[in-house]
Amino acid sequence: PSDNYITGLPNSPSAFHISTHTSTSTTLLVGTDHGEVLLIRDANSSNSASQIGNFIGSVSNLKFGSTEQEIYVTLYNYGVVNIKYSSDGGANWDDKDGNLPDIPVLAIQPNPYNSNEVIVGTDLGVWKTINFNAGTPTWTQSNNGMTDVRVNDFVIRGTNLANNRVVASTYGRGIFKGSFNLGDDTSPTVTLTNTDSDNVINVSQVV
């Protein structure tokens, strides 16, 4: 195999996300520290990037949703829109801050079983919404023992409905876990805790 370098980015990259919807090639999202979002098709063999977003702030996280048309972007800054969403591959973008306080957002994770439920990691812990598809989503804190700690990233561990575990990494408080709803719009189950009775999560599993 040969290395393929991505060149010609408008600014320094600050976030990456690889699509899980393609298996014969690599679809890559790249965010920059100046707020640009770029899409690279066939990133395994091409470095040709298309800019699909240009926002104020530094891109902190990027995620595809249920398809590559759904794109979630978070930005790290004050006094700006920190959550952006596109349902058409980046042709158009919606602001999704809603009533979220003016705080930088570092990570985002949609519920793969319910498009209305989304969580974000911020400098003040985890926030959740169960009406993300609304024009102005309502956000509430989803902390349980975590306090207002900085949350850097989310990972979903498990690929079936019985083990839809969400892992959150924090700055200075270790690893927390929870589970997403399986289609219930009324009672989010992503309240995070640092207890793990079945020992599914341990230090060697979380990299």
Tab-separated table of C-alpha atoms in Angstrom:
chain	number	residue	atom	x	y	z
A	1	PRO	CA	0.000	0.000	0.000
A	2	SER	CA	1.049	3.592	-0.578
A	3	ASP	CA	0.479	6.694	1.508
A	4	ASN	CA	-1.915	9.343	0.210
A	5	TYR	CA	-1.484	12.812	1.682
A	6	ILE	CA	-4.309	15.320	1.878
A	7	THR	CA	-3.030	18.615	0.518
A	8	GLY	CA	-4.490	22.003	-0.271
A	9	LEU	CA	-6.644	22.372	2.850
A	10	PRO	CA	-7.636	26.024	3.419
A	11	ASN	CA	-6.499	25.922	7.081
A	12	SER	CA	-5.197	23.501	9.685
A	13	PRO	CA	-7.422	20.441	10.202
A	14	SER	CA	-9.078	20.197	13.627
A	15	ALA	CA	-11.519	17.274	13.202
A	16	PHE	CA	-11.966	14.181	11.045
A	17	HIS	CA	-14.742	11.644	10.525
A	18	ILE	CA	-14.796	8.589	8.241
A	19	SER	CA	-18.123	7.368	6.885
A	20	THR	CA	-19.276	3.910	7.914
A	21	HIS	CA	-21.739	3.850	5.007
A	22	THR	CA	-19.170	2.959	2.368
A	23	SER	CA	-17.001	-0.153	2.325
A	24	THR	CA	-15.341	-0.084	-1.107
A	25	SER	CA	-13.813	3.381	-0.646
A	26	THR	CA	-13.295	6.010	2.051
A	27	THR	CA	-15.566	9.034	2.436
A	28	LEU	CA	-13.907	11.539	4.759
A	29	LEU	CA	-15.150	14.688	6.472
A	30	VAL	CA	-12.516	17.218	7.514
A	31	GLY	CA	-13.088	20.253	9.718
A	32	THR	CA	-10.600	23.096	10.133
A	33	ASP	CA	-9.676	25.501	12.883
A	34	HIS	CA	-11.185	28.339	10.817
A	35	GLY	CA	-14.625	26.739	10.524
A	36	GLU	CA	-14.460	25.114	7.101
A	37	VAL	CA	-16.001	21.682	6.500
A	38	LEU	CA	-14.630	19.652	3.598
A	39	LEU	CA	-15.802	16.402	2.023
A	40	ILE	CA	-13.354	14.029	0.337
A	41	ARG	CA	-14.732	11.153	-1.711
A	42	ASP	CA	-12.441	8.168	-2.285
A	43	ALA	CA	-10.018	9.570	0.274
A	44	ASN	CA	-8.089	6.316	0.121
A	45	SER	CA	-6.965	7.188	-3.412
A	46	SER	CA	-7.751	10.900	-3.865
A	47	ASN	CA	-6.979	14.126	-2.012
A	48	SER	CA	-9.531	16.253	-3.865
A	49	ALA	CA	-11.634	18.035	-1.231
A	50	SER	CA	-14.931	19.854	-1.750
A	51	GLN	CA	-15.842	22.571	0.743
A	52	ILE	CA	-19.413	22.040	1.942
A	53	GLY	CA	-19.486	24.394	4.928
A	54	ASN	CA	-17.862	27.589	6.188
A	55	PHE	CA	-18.736	28.666	9.715
A	56	ILE	CA	-17.456	30.939	12.476
A	57	GLY	CA	-15.362	29.099	15.051
A	58	SER	CA	-13.107	26.066	15.117
A	59	VAL	CA	-14.668	22.763	14.024
A	60	SER	CA	-14.436	20.396	16.984
A	61	ASN	CA	-16.401	17.349	15.794
A	62	LEU	CA	-18.068	15.910	12.698
A	63	LYS	CA	-20.450	12.981	12.286
A	64	PHE	CA	-22.443	11.374	9.517
A	65	GLY	CA	-25.956	10.356	10.491
A	66	SER	CA	-28.028	7.470	9.137
A	67	THR	CA	-26.764	8.279	5.618
A	68	GLU	CA	-23.987	10.391	4.134
A	69	GLN	CA	-26.586	13.073	3.441
A	70	GLU	CA	-26.967	13.702	7.175
A	71	ILE	CA	-24.010	15.636	8.585
A	72	TYR	CA	-23.584	16.943	12.143
A	73	VAL	CA	-20.959	19.609	12.926
A	74	THR	CA	-19.953	21.191	16.212
A	75	LEU	CA	-17.819	24.277	16.720
A	76	TYR	CA	-15.693	25.441	19.606
A	77	ASN	CA	-16.151	29.127	20.336
A	78	TYR	CA	-18.244	31.660	22.241
A	79	GLY	CA	-20.832	33.976	20.711
A	80	VAL	CA	-21.404	31.783	17.644
A	81	VAL	CA	-23.708	28.981	16.521
A	82	ASN	CA	-22.006	25.849	17.821
A	83	ILE	CA	-24.220	23.105	16.333
A	84	LYS	CA	-24.865	22.807	12.597
A	85	TYR	CA	-26.846	20.121	10.757
A	86	SER	CA	-27.367	19.290	7.092
A	87	SER	CA	-29.856	16.774	5.687
A	88	ASP	CA	-28.689	17.176	2.079
A	89	GLY	CA	-24.969	16.473	2.155
A	90	GLY	CA	-23.933	20.017	3.036
A	91	ALA	CA	-25.908	21.931	0.398
A	92	ASN	CA	-27.895	23.623	3.179
A	93	TRP	CA	-27.271	23.966	6.918
A	94	ASP	CA	-29.591	24.463	9.889
A	95	ASP	CA	-28.642	26.040	13.235
A	96	LYS	CA	-29.420	23.628	16.074
A	97	ASP	CA	-28.254	25.505	19.177
A	98	GLY	CA	-31.841	26.121	20.322
A	99	ASN	CA	-31.757	27.094	24.007
A	100	LEU	CA	-28.242	25.717	24.571
A	101	PRO	CA	-26.184	28.175	26.656
A	102	ASP	CA	-23.423	30.102	24.916
A	103	ILE	CA	-20.746	27.465	25.518
A	104	PRO	CA	-18.259	25.782	23.201
A	105	VAL	CA	-19.308	22.332	21.967
A	106	LEU	CA	-16.642	19.655	21.566
A	107	ALA	CA	-18.554	16.532	20.493
A	108	ILE	CA	-21.877	15.361	19.107
A	109	GLN	CA	-23.575	11.973	18.889
A	110	PRO	CA	-27.006	11.297	17.346
A	111	ASN	CA	-29.060	8.349	18.528
A	112	PRO	CA	-28.819	5.842	15.630
A	113	TYR	CA	-32.297	4.527	16.480
A	114	ASN	CA	-34.089	7.870	16.927
A	115	SER	CA	-33.167	10.934	14.849
A	116	ASN	CA	-34.834	13.287	17.346
A	117	GLU	CA	-32.417	12.365	20.146
A	118	VAL	CA	-28.933	13.893	20.083
A	119	ILE	CA	-26.317	14.498	22.757
A	120	VAL	CA	-23.464	16.996	22.756
A	121	GLY	CA	-20.330	17.256	24.872
A	122	THR	CA	-19.448	20.730	26.096
A	123	ASP	CA	-17.223	22.552	28.560
A	124	LEU	CA	-20.184	22.140	30.964
A	125	GLY	CA	-20.848	18.431	30.640
A	126	VAL	CA	-23.304	16.567	28.412
A	127	TRP	CA	-26.488	18.119	27.062
A	128	LYS	CA	-29.315	16.237	25.335
A	129	THR	CA	-32.364	16.957	23.216
A	130	ILE	CA	-35.331	14.818	22.225
A	131	ASN	CA	-36.607	17.256	19.582
A	132	PHE	CA	-33.515	17.790	17.437
A	133	ASN	CA	-35.636	17.900	14.275
A	134	ALA	CA	-37.473	20.994	15.556
A	135	GLY	CA	-36.475	24.419	14.303
A	136	THR	CA	-35.187	25.344	17.776
A	137	PRO	CA	-34.339	22.193	19.769
A	138	THR	CA	-34.699	22.169	23.548
A	139	TRP	CA	-31.500	21.151	25.334
A	140	THR	CA	-31.176	19.959	28.941
A	141	GLN	CA	-28.178	18.715	30.909
A	142	SER	CA	-27.669	14.959	31.101
A	143	ASN	CA	-25.162	14.637	33.923
A	144	ASN	CA	-25.190	12.089	36.732
A	145	GLY	CA	-22.124	12.355	38.930
A	146	MET	CA	-20.174	13.924	36.068
A	147	THR	CA	-20.754	17.541	37.161
A	148	ASP	CA	-19.857	20.334	34.749
A	149	VAL	CA	-16.741	18.619	33.441
A	150	ARG	CA	-15.405	19.081	29.924
A	151	VAL	CA	-16.573	16.236	27.652
A	152	ASN	CA	-14.221	15.650	24.738
A	153	ASP	CA	-15.723	12.803	22.697
A	154	PHE	CA	-18.394	10.116	22.353
A	155	VAL	CA	-18.151	6.556	21.061
A	156	ILE	CA	-20.960	4.044	20.591
A	157	ARG	CA	-19.912	0.580	21.751
A	158	GLY	CA	-22.097	-2.254	20.537
A	159	THR	CA	-23.868	-2.793	17.246
A	160	ASN	CA	-27.203	-4.195	18.321
A	161	LEU	CA	-30.287	-2.997	20.151
A	162	ALA	CA	-29.360	-4.895	23.314
A	163	ASN	CA	-25.992	-3.161	23.707
A	164	ASN	CA	-26.348	0.390	22.425
A	165	ARG	CA	-23.840	1.772	24.875
A	166	VAL	CA	-22.582	5.357	24.707
A	167	VAL	CA	-19.124	6.077	26.098
A	168	ALA	CA	-18.099	9.650	26.945
A	169	SER	CA	-14.508	10.683	27.581
A	170	THR	CA	-13.898	13.640	29.884
A	171	TYR	CA	-11.047	15.938	30.787
A	172	GLY	CA	-9.905	14.883	34.222
A	173	ARG	CA	-12.900	12.772	35.340
A	174	GLY	CA	-12.351	9.565	33.359
A	175	ILE	CA	-14.886	7.605	31.319
A	176	PHE	CA	-18.679	7.680	31.672
A	177	LYS	CA	-21.273	5.475	29.999
A	178	GLY	CA	-24.987	5.387	29.232
A	179	SER	CA	-27.398	3.981	26.657
A	180	PHE	CA	-29.513	5.513	23.924
A	181	ASN	CA	-33.264	5.101	23.607
A	182	LEU	CA	-34.568	2.610	21.074
A	183	GLY	CA	-37.220	4.877	19.607
A	184	ASP	CA	-38.863	6.355	22.715
A	185	ASP	CA	-39.304	10.097	22.172
A	186	THR	CA	-40.300	10.918	25.737
A	187	SER	CA	-37.670	9.654	28.176
A	188	PRO	CA	-34.033	9.852	27.088
A	189	THR	CA	-31.800	7.168	28.563
A	190	VAL	CA	-28.473	8.859	27.949
A	191	THR	CA	-27.973	9.990	31.540
A	192	LEU	CA	-24.325	9.127	32.026
A	193	THR	CA	-22.748	7.400	35.006
A	194	ASN	CA	-19.247	6.255	35.950
A	195	THR	CA	-20.486	2.880	37.281
A	196	ASP	CA	-20.313	-0.209	35.092
A	197	SER	CA	-21.788	-3.247	36.818
A	198	ASP	CA	-21.365	-5.627	33.878
A	199	ASN	CA	-17.735	-4.529	33.296
A	200	VAL	CA	-18.282	-3.928	29.574
A	201	ILE	CA	-16.084	-0.845	29.767
A	202	ASN	CA	-12.568	-0.832	31.095
A	203	VAL	CA	-9.433	1.149	30.457
A	204	SER	CA	-8.034	-1.310	27.909
A	205	GLN	CA	-11.181	-1.074	25.775
A	206	VAL	CA	-11.389	2.714	25.595
A	207	VAL	CA	-8.603	4.196	23.500
